[in-house]
Amino acid sequence: MRVWTKCSQTAPDNWQAWIFRIAVNLKNDRLREKYKNTDLNSRIENNLDLKETEKLHSSIEVKEAFAALDSDDREILSLKAAGFSSEEIGTLLDMTASGARSRLQRAKRNFLHNLDMED
């Protein structure tokens, strides 16, 4: 529905990237709404045993490191994780494949840096 309603407001140059961005924004809106009033630590303590809690803490650290990235880094890592090639990412983000690979490497470095800071 968002694509349909937004379509009347604008005519994008790159439809694939435009629709992908709408989908990403919708997903982010849903996640924000879902976790807005949720205390993750209390859910962990109440519902999981110690071994599961350790696994989840590791998962939470990864999610926090990812969330700490800027939106450009999150976007390019998400595209890569979704299986897009550097050429496809370059097309979606209106850059060369080489530029996409460079940005991907920077995003990976920033992610690993954020993950190391969690320790």
Short mmCIF file of N, CA, C and O in Angstrom, two decimals:
data_model
loop_
_atom_site.label_atom_id
_atom_site.label_comp_id
_atom_site.label_asym_id
_atom_site.label_seq_id
_atom_site.Cartn_x
_atom_site.Cartn_y
_atom_site.Cartn_z
N MET A 1 0.81 -1.19 0.00
CA MET A 1 0.00 0.00 0.00
C MET A 1 0.87 1.27 0.00
O MET A 1 0.50 2.25 -0.61
N ARG A 2 2.00 1.20 0.72
CA ARG A 2 2.86 2.39 0.75
C ARG A 2 3.39 2.74 -0.62
O ARG A 2 3.48 3.91 -0.98
N VAL A 3 3.76 1.71 -1.38
CA VAL A 3 4.27 1.97 -2.73
C VAL A 3 3.19 2.67 -3.54
O VAL A 3 3.45 3.65 -4.23
N TRP A 4 1.98 2.17 -3.44
CA TRP A 4 0.88 2.76 -4.20
C TRP A 4 0.62 4.20 -3.79
O TRP A 4 0.46 5.07 -4.64
N THR A 5 0.58 4.47 -2.49
CA THR A 5 0.30 5.83 -2.04
C THR A 5 1.46 6.78 -2.36
O THR A 5 1.23 7.93 -2.72
N LYS A 6 2.70 6.31 -2.20
CA LYS A 6 3.85 7.16 -2.49
C LYS A 6 4.03 7.38 -3.99
O LYS A 6 4.59 8.39 -4.41
N CYS A 7 3.53 6.44 -4.79
CA CYS A 7 3.68 6.53 -6.24
C CYS A 7 2.98 7.78 -6.79
O CYS A 7 3.46 8.39 -7.75
N SER A 8 1.90 8.17 -6.18
CA SER A 8 1.19 9.36 -6.64
C SER A 8 1.93 10.65 -6.27
O SER A 8 1.67 11.70 -6.84
N GLN A 9 2.86 10.56 -5.33
CA GLN A 9 3.59 11.74 -4.87
C GLN A 9 4.89 11.97 -5.62
O GLN A 9 5.38 13.09 -5.69
N THR A 10 5.47 10.93 -6.18
CA THR A 10 6.78 11.05 -6.82
C THR A 10 6.94 10.01 -7.91
O THR A 10 6.27 8.98 -7.90
N ALA A 11 7.83 10.27 -8.84
CA ALA A 11 8.17 9.31 -9.89
C ALA A 11 9.68 9.08 -9.83
O ALA A 11 10.45 9.87 -10.37
N PRO A 12 10.12 8.02 -9.16
CA PRO A 12 11.56 7.81 -8.97
C PRO A 12 12.27 7.42 -10.26
O PRO A 12 11.67 6.86 -11.18
N ASP A 13 13.56 7.70 -10.29
CA ASP A 13 14.39 7.30 -11.42
C ASP A 13 14.71 5.82 -11.37
O ASP A 13 14.77 5.16 -12.39
N ASN A 14 14.94 5.31 -10.17
CA ASN A 14 15.29 3.91 -9.99
C ASN A 14 14.19 3.23 -9.16
O ASN A 14 14.20 3.29 -7.93
N TRP A 15 13.26 2.59 -9.83
CA TRP A 15 12.10 1.99 -9.15
C TRP A 15 12.51 0.91 -8.17
O TRP A 15 11.95 0.81 -7.07
N GLN A 16 13.47 0.09 -8.53
CA GLN A 16 13.89 -1.02 -7.66
C GLN A 16 14.44 -0.48 -6.35
O GLN A 16 14.07 -0.94 -5.27
N ALA A 17 15.31 0.51 -6.41
CA ALA A 17 15.88 1.10 -5.20
C ALA A 17 14.81 1.81 -4.39
O ALA A 17 14.80 1.75 -3.16
N TRP A 18 13.90 2.48 -5.07
CA TRP A 18 12.84 3.23 -4.40
C TRP A 18 11.91 2.28 -3.63
O TRP A 18 11.59 2.52 -2.47
N ILE A 19 11.52 1.19 -4.26
CA ILE A 19 10.64 0.21 -3.60
C ILE A 19 11.39 -0.47 -2.46
O ILE A 19 10.83 -0.69 -1.38
N PHE A 20 12.66 -0.78 -2.68
CA PHE A 20 13.46 -1.39 -1.61
C PHE A 20 13.53 -0.46 -0.41
O PHE A 20 13.38 -0.88 0.74
N ARG A 21 13.75 0.83 -0.63
CA ARG A 21 13.84 1.81 0.46
C ARG A 21 12.52 1.89 1.22
O ARG A 21 12.50 1.96 2.44
N ILE A 22 11.39 1.84 0.52
CA ILE A 22 10.08 1.85 1.18
C ILE A 22 9.94 0.60 2.05
O ILE A 22 9.49 0.69 3.20
N ALA A 23 10.36 -0.55 1.54
CA ALA A 23 10.27 -1.79 2.31
C ALA A 23 11.16 -1.73 3.55
O ALA A 23 10.75 -2.15 4.65
N VAL A 24 12.37 -1.22 3.41
CA VAL A 24 13.29 -1.09 4.55
C VAL A 24 12.70 -0.15 5.60
O VAL A 24 12.70 -0.45 6.80
N ASN A 25 12.16 0.97 5.16
CA ASN A 25 11.57 1.92 6.11
C ASN A 25 10.36 1.32 6.82
O ASN A 25 10.18 1.52 8.02
N LEU A 26 9.55 0.57 6.09
CA LEU A 26 8.39 -0.08 6.69
C LEU A 26 8.83 -1.10 7.75
O LEU A 26 8.29 -1.14 8.85
N LYS A 27 9.85 -1.89 7.40
CA LYS A 27 10.37 -2.87 8.36
C LYS A 27 10.90 -2.17 9.61
O LYS A 27 10.60 -2.57 10.74
N ASN A 28 11.64 -1.09 9.42
CA ASN A 28 12.19 -0.35 10.56
C ASN A 28 11.08 0.24 11.42
O ASN A 28 11.16 0.21 12.65
N ASP A 29 10.04 0.77 10.78
CA ASP A 29 8.90 1.30 11.53
C ASP A 29 8.24 0.21 12.37
O ASP A 29 7.90 0.42 13.53
N ARG A 30 8.04 -0.95 11.77
CA ARG A 30 7.41 -2.07 12.49
C ARG A 30 8.27 -2.53 13.68
O ARG A 30 7.74 -2.80 14.76
N LEU A 31 9.57 -2.63 13.47
CA LEU A 31 10.45 -3.05 14.56
C LEU A 31 10.48 -2.03 15.69
O LEU A 31 10.45 -2.38 16.86
N ARG A 32 10.53 -0.74 15.33
CA ARG A 32 10.49 0.30 16.35
C ARG A 32 9.21 0.21 17.18
O ARG A 32 9.23 0.31 18.40
N GLU A 33 8.10 0.00 16.50
CA GLU A 33 6.81 -0.09 17.19
C GLU A 33 6.76 -1.34 18.08
O GLU A 33 6.31 -1.29 19.21
N LYS A 34 7.28 -2.44 17.56
CA LYS A 34 7.24 -3.71 18.30
C LYS A 34 8.06 -3.63 19.58
O LYS A 34 7.66 -4.13 20.62
N TYR A 35 9.23 -3.01 19.51
CA TYR A 35 10.14 -3.00 20.66
C TYR A 35 10.14 -1.70 21.44
O TYR A 35 10.95 -1.50 22.32
N LYS A 36 9.21 -0.81 21.13
CA LYS A 36 9.18 0.50 21.76
C LYS A 36 9.08 0.41 23.28
O LYS A 36 9.81 1.08 23.99
N ASN A 37 8.23 -0.41 23.80
CA ASN A 37 8.01 -0.50 25.24
C ASN A 37 8.46 -1.83 25.83
O ASN A 37 7.95 -2.25 26.86
N THR A 38 9.42 -2.46 25.19
CA THR A 38 9.87 -3.78 25.63
C THR A 38 11.19 -3.67 26.38
O THR A 38 12.14 -3.07 25.89
N ASP A 39 11.24 -4.23 27.56
CA ASP A 39 12.48 -4.32 28.32
C ASP A 39 13.11 -5.66 28.01
O ASP A 39 12.71 -6.70 28.53
N LEU A 40 14.11 -5.65 27.13
CA LEU A 40 14.73 -6.88 26.65
C LEU A 40 15.37 -7.67 27.78
O LEU A 40 15.25 -8.89 27.83
N ASN A 41 16.06 -6.99 28.69
CA ASN A 41 16.75 -7.71 29.76
C ASN A 41 15.78 -8.48 30.65
O ASN A 41 16.05 -9.62 31.03
N SER A 42 14.64 -7.90 30.99
CA SER A 42 13.69 -8.63 31.83
C SER A 42 13.09 -9.80 31.08
O SER A 42 12.84 -10.85 31.67
N ARG A 43 12.86 -9.66 29.78
CA ARG A 43 12.36 -10.79 28.99
C ARG A 43 13.36 -11.93 28.98
O ARG A 43 13.00 -13.10 29.10
N ILE A 44 14.63 -11.58 28.85
CA ILE A 44 15.67 -12.61 28.84
C ILE A 44 15.70 -13.34 30.17
O ILE A 44 15.69 -14.58 30.22
N GLU A 45 15.75 -12.59 31.26
CA GLU A 45 15.85 -13.21 32.58
C GLU A 45 14.64 -14.06 32.92
O GLU A 45 14.76 -15.10 33.56
N ASN A 46 13.48 -13.66 32.49
CA ASN A 46 12.26 -14.39 32.83
C ASN A 46 12.00 -15.61 31.96
O ASN A 46 11.35 -16.55 32.40
N ASN A 47 12.50 -15.63 30.75
CA ASN A 47 12.09 -16.66 29.81
C ASN A 47 13.18 -17.63 29.37
O ASN A 47 12.88 -18.61 28.70
N LEU A 48 14.44 -17.41 29.71
CA LEU A 48 15.50 -18.24 29.18
C LEU A 48 16.41 -18.77 30.28
O LEU A 48 16.58 -18.14 31.31
N ASP A 49 16.98 -19.94 30.02
CA ASP A 49 17.98 -20.43 30.96
C ASP A 49 19.32 -19.77 30.67
O ASP A 49 19.47 -19.01 29.71
N LEU A 50 20.34 -20.03 31.49
CA LEU A 50 21.63 -19.33 31.41
C LEU A 50 22.31 -19.52 30.06
O LEU A 50 22.82 -18.58 29.47
N LYS A 51 22.33 -20.76 29.55
CA LYS A 51 23.00 -21.02 28.28
C LYS A 51 22.33 -20.24 27.15
O LYS A 51 23.00 -19.64 26.32
N GLU A 52 21.01 -20.24 27.10
CA GLU A 52 20.30 -19.49 26.08
C GLU A 52 20.54 -17.99 26.25
O GLU A 52 20.63 -17.25 25.29
N THR A 53 20.64 -17.54 27.50
CA THR A 53 20.88 -16.12 27.77
C THR A 53 22.23 -15.70 27.21
O THR A 53 22.35 -14.62 26.61
N GLU A 54 23.26 -16.54 27.37
CA GLU A 54 24.58 -16.21 26.83
C GLU A 54 24.54 -16.08 25.32
O GLU A 54 25.12 -15.17 24.75
N LYS A 55 23.82 -16.99 24.66
CA LYS A 55 23.70 -16.91 23.21
C LYS A 55 22.97 -15.63 22.81
O LYS A 55 23.34 -14.96 21.87
N LEU A 56 21.93 -15.31 23.54
CA LEU A 56 21.14 -14.13 23.22
C LEU A 56 21.92 -12.85 23.47
O LEU A 56 21.82 -11.90 22.70
N HIS A 57 22.74 -12.83 24.53
CA HIS A 57 23.56 -11.64 24.78
C HIS A 57 24.50 -11.40 23.61
O HIS A 57 24.70 -10.26 23.20
N SER A 58 25.06 -12.49 23.08
CA SER A 58 25.93 -12.36 21.91
C SER A 58 25.13 -11.79 20.74
O SER A 58 25.59 -10.90 20.03
N SER A 59 23.92 -12.29 20.56
CA SER A 59 23.06 -11.80 19.49
C SER A 59 22.69 -10.34 19.71
O SER A 59 22.66 -9.55 18.77
N ILE A 60 22.42 -9.97 20.94
CA ILE A 60 22.07 -8.59 21.26
C ILE A 60 23.25 -7.67 20.99
O ILE A 60 23.09 -6.57 20.46
N GLU A 61 24.47 -8.12 21.32
CA GLU A 61 25.66 -7.31 21.05
C GLU A 61 25.81 -7.05 19.56
O GLU A 61 26.14 -5.93 19.15
N VAL A 62 25.54 -8.06 18.75
CA VAL A 62 25.61 -7.90 17.30
C VAL A 62 24.56 -6.90 16.85
O VAL A 62 24.84 -5.99 16.06
N LYS A 63 23.34 -7.03 17.36
CA LYS A 63 22.27 -6.10 16.98
C LYS A 63 22.58 -4.68 17.42
O LYS A 63 22.32 -3.73 16.69
N GLU A 64 23.15 -4.52 18.60
CA GLU A 64 23.50 -3.18 19.08
C GLU A 64 24.62 -2.57 18.24
O GLU A 64 24.59 -1.39 17.93
N ALA A 65 25.61 -3.40 17.88
CA ALA A 65 26.71 -2.90 17.04
C ALA A 65 26.17 -2.49 15.67
O ALA A 65 26.57 -1.47 15.11
N PHE A 66 25.23 -3.26 15.14
CA PHE A 66 24.61 -2.93 13.86
C PHE A 66 23.79 -1.65 13.96
O PHE A 66 23.86 -0.78 13.10
N ALA A 67 23.03 -1.52 15.05
CA ALA A 67 22.19 -0.34 15.24
C ALA A 67 23.02 0.92 15.41
O ALA A 67 22.56 2.03 15.09
N ALA A 68 24.24 0.79 15.92
CA ALA A 68 25.10 1.95 16.14
C ALA A 68 25.71 2.49 14.84
O ALA A 68 26.24 3.59 14.82
N LEU A 69 25.60 1.72 13.76
CA LEU A 69 26.12 2.18 12.47
C LEU A 69 25.24 3.30 11.93
O LEU A 69 24.07 3.40 12.26
N ASP A 70 25.83 4.12 11.04
CA ASP A 70 24.98 5.12 10.39
C ASP A 70 24.10 4.43 9.35
O ASP A 70 24.33 3.27 8.99
N SER A 71 23.09 5.10 8.90
CA SER A 71 22.09 4.47 8.03
C SER A 71 22.69 3.97 6.71
O SER A 71 22.26 2.94 6.19
N ASP A 72 23.69 4.66 6.17
CA ASP A 72 24.33 4.22 4.94
C ASP A 72 25.03 2.88 5.13
O ASP A 72 24.93 1.99 4.28
N ASP A 73 25.74 2.73 6.26
CA ASP A 73 26.43 1.47 6.54
C ASP A 73 25.43 0.34 6.77
O ASP A 73 25.60 -0.77 6.27
N ARG A 74 24.36 0.62 7.51
CA ARG A 74 23.33 -0.40 7.75
C ARG A 74 22.69 -0.83 6.42
O ARG A 74 22.48 -2.02 6.18
N GLU A 75 22.44 0.14 5.57
CA GLU A 75 21.79 -0.15 4.30
C GLU A 75 22.65 -1.06 3.44
O GLU A 75 22.17 -2.06 2.91
N ILE A 76 23.93 -0.73 3.30
CA ILE A 76 24.77 -1.52 2.39
C ILE A 76 25.03 -2.92 2.96
O ILE A 76 25.06 -3.90 2.23
N LEU A 77 25.18 -3.02 4.29
CA LEU A 77 25.35 -4.35 4.88
C LEU A 77 24.07 -5.17 4.74
O LEU A 77 24.14 -6.38 4.51
N SER A 78 22.92 -4.54 4.85
CA SER A 78 21.65 -5.24 4.68
C SER A 78 21.49 -5.75 3.26
O SER A 78 21.03 -6.87 3.04
N LEU A 79 21.87 -4.92 2.30
CA LEU A 79 21.77 -5.34 0.90
C LEU A 79 22.69 -6.53 0.64
O LEU A 79 22.29 -7.49 -0.03
N LYS A 80 23.91 -6.48 1.17
CA LYS A 80 24.84 -7.59 0.98
C LYS A 80 24.32 -8.85 1.65
O LYS A 80 24.37 -9.94 1.07
N ALA A 81 23.79 -8.70 2.87
CA ALA A 81 23.24 -9.85 3.59
C ALA A 81 22.02 -10.43 2.88
O ALA A 81 21.75 -11.63 2.98
N ALA A 82 21.31 -9.58 2.12
CA ALA A 82 20.14 -10.05 1.37
C ALA A 82 20.55 -10.78 0.09
O ALA A 82 19.71 -11.29 -0.63
N GLY A 83 21.87 -10.80 -0.18
CA GLY A 83 22.36 -11.57 -1.32
C GLY A 83 22.64 -10.77 -2.57
O GLY A 83 22.93 -11.34 -3.62
N PHE A 84 22.55 -9.45 -2.50
CA PHE A 84 22.85 -8.63 -3.67
C PHE A 84 24.35 -8.61 -3.94
O PHE A 84 25.15 -8.57 -3.01
N SER A 85 24.71 -8.63 -5.21
CA SER A 85 26.12 -8.54 -5.59
C SER A 85 26.56 -7.07 -5.53
O SER A 85 25.73 -6.17 -5.44
N SER A 86 27.86 -6.85 -5.63
CA SER A 86 28.38 -5.48 -5.63
C SER A 86 27.83 -4.68 -6.80
O SER A 86 27.52 -3.50 -6.67
N GLU A 87 27.69 -5.34 -7.94
CA GLU A 87 27.14 -4.68 -9.11
C GLU A 87 25.69 -4.27 -8.86
O GLU A 87 25.27 -3.15 -9.19
N GLU A 88 24.90 -5.17 -8.29
CA GLU A 88 23.50 -4.87 -8.00
C GLU A 88 23.37 -3.77 -6.95
O GLU A 88 22.53 -2.87 -7.07
N ILE A 89 24.21 -3.85 -5.92
CA ILE A 89 24.19 -2.81 -4.88
C ILE A 89 24.55 -1.46 -5.49
O ILE A 89 23.92 -0.45 -5.20
N GLY A 90 25.56 -1.45 -6.36
CA GLY A 90 25.95 -0.22 -7.03
C GLY A 90 24.79 0.37 -7.82
O GLY A 90 24.53 1.57 -7.77
N THR A 91 24.07 -0.48 -8.52
CA THR A 91 22.91 -0.03 -9.29
C THR A 91 21.83 0.52 -8.37
O THR A 91 21.27 1.60 -8.63
N LEU A 92 21.54 -0.19 -7.29
CA LEU A 92 20.50 0.25 -6.35
C LEU A 92 20.84 1.57 -5.69
O LEU A 92 19.97 2.39 -5.44
N LEU A 93 22.13 1.77 -5.39
CA LEU A 93 22.55 2.97 -4.67
C LEU A 93 23.15 4.04 -5.58
O LEU A 93 23.72 5.01 -5.10
N ASP A 94 23.03 3.81 -6.88
CA ASP A 94 23.49 4.78 -7.87
C ASP A 94 24.98 5.08 -7.73
O ASP A 94 25.39 6.24 -7.57
N MET A 95 25.78 4.00 -7.77
CA MET A 95 27.24 4.13 -7.72
C MET A 95 27.84 2.98 -8.50
O MET A 95 27.13 2.07 -8.92
N THR A 96 29.14 3.02 -8.67
CA THR A 96 29.81 1.93 -9.38
C THR A 96 29.93 0.72 -8.47
O THR A 96 29.80 0.82 -7.24
N ALA A 97 30.18 -0.43 -9.07
CA ALA A 97 30.39 -1.65 -8.29
C ALA A 97 31.62 -1.49 -7.40
O ALA A 97 31.62 -1.94 -6.25
N SER A 98 32.64 -0.83 -7.92
CA SER A 98 33.84 -0.58 -7.13
C SER A 98 33.53 0.31 -5.93
O SER A 98 34.01 0.07 -4.82
N GLY A 99 32.72 1.33 -6.14
CA GLY A 99 32.31 2.20 -5.04
C GLY A 99 31.51 1.44 -4.00
O GLY A 99 31.66 1.66 -2.79
N ALA A 100 30.67 0.52 -4.46
CA ALA A 100 29.88 -0.29 -3.54
C ALA A 100 30.79 -1.19 -2.71
O ALA A 100 30.59 -1.35 -1.50
N ARG A 101 31.79 -1.78 -3.36
CA ARG A 101 32.73 -2.64 -2.62
C ARG A 101 33.50 -1.84 -1.57
O ARG A 101 33.70 -2.29 -0.45
N SER A 102 33.92 -0.62 -1.93
CA SER A 102 34.64 0.24 -0.99
C SER A 102 33.77 0.59 0.20
O SER A 102 34.20 0.53 1.36
N ARG A 103 32.53 0.98 -0.08
CA ARG A 103 31.60 1.33 1.00
C ARG A 103 31.30 0.11 1.87
O ARG A 103 31.15 0.23 3.09
N LEU A 104 31.20 -1.06 1.24
CA LEU A 104 30.95 -2.28 1.99
C LEU A 104 32.10 -2.58 2.94
O LEU A 104 31.88 -2.93 4.11
N GLN A 105 33.32 -2.42 2.48
CA GLN A 105 34.49 -2.65 3.34
C GLN A 105 34.50 -1.67 4.51
O GLN A 105 34.77 -2.04 5.65
N ARG A 106 34.19 -0.41 4.24
CA ARG A 106 34.13 0.60 5.31
C ARG A 106 33.03 0.25 6.32
O ARG A 106 33.24 0.32 7.53
N ALA A 107 31.90 -0.18 5.83
CA ALA A 107 30.79 -0.55 6.70
C ALA A 107 31.17 -1.75 7.58
O ALA A 107 30.86 -1.79 8.77
N LYS A 108 31.86 -2.72 7.00
CA LYS A 108 32.31 -3.88 7.77
C LYS A 108 33.29 -3.46 8.87
O LYS A 108 33.20 -3.93 10.00
N ARG A 109 34.23 -2.57 8.52
CA ARG A 109 35.19 -2.07 9.52
C ARG A 109 34.46 -1.36 10.65
O ARG A 109 34.75 -1.59 11.83
N ASN A 110 33.51 -0.50 10.30
CA ASN A 110 32.75 0.23 11.32
C ASN A 110 31.95 -0.71 12.20
O ASN A 110 31.88 -0.53 13.42
N PHE A 111 31.36 -1.74 11.60
CA PHE A 111 30.60 -2.72 12.36
C PHE A 111 31.51 -3.46 13.35
O PHE A 111 31.18 -3.60 14.53
N LEU A 112 32.65 -3.93 12.86
CA LEU A 112 33.57 -4.65 13.73
C LEU A 112 34.10 -3.75 14.85
O LEU A 112 34.27 -4.18 15.98
N HIS A 113 34.32 -2.49 14.53
CA HIS A 113 34.76 -1.53 15.54
C HIS A 113 33.67 -1.38 16.63
O HIS A 113 33.96 -1.40 17.81
N ASN A 114 32.42 -1.24 16.21
CA ASN A 114 31.31 -1.14 17.15
C ASN A 114 31.18 -2.40 17.99
O ASN A 114 30.89 -2.34 19.18
N LEU A 115 31.41 -3.54 17.39
CA LEU A 115 31.31 -4.81 18.10
C LEU A 115 32.41 -4.93 19.14
O LEU A 115 32.17 -5.38 20.26
N ASP A 116 33.62 -4.47 18.80
CA ASP A 116 34.74 -4.51 19.74
C ASP A 116 34.49 -3.57 20.92
O ASP A 116 34.89 -3.84 22.05
N MET A 117 33.82 -2.47 20.67
CA MET A 117 33.53 -1.50 21.73
C MET A 117 32.52 -2.04 22.74
O MET A 117 32.45 -1.57 23.86
N GLU A 118 31.74 -3.05 22.33
CA GLU A 118 30.74 -3.64 23.22
C GLU A 118 31.39 -4.42 24.36
O GLU A 118 30.82 -4.58 25.40
N ASP A 119 32.59 -4.95 24.11
CA ASP A 119 33.25 -5.80 25.12
C ASP A 119 33.73 -5.03 26.32
O ASP A 119 33.88 -3.93 26.44
#
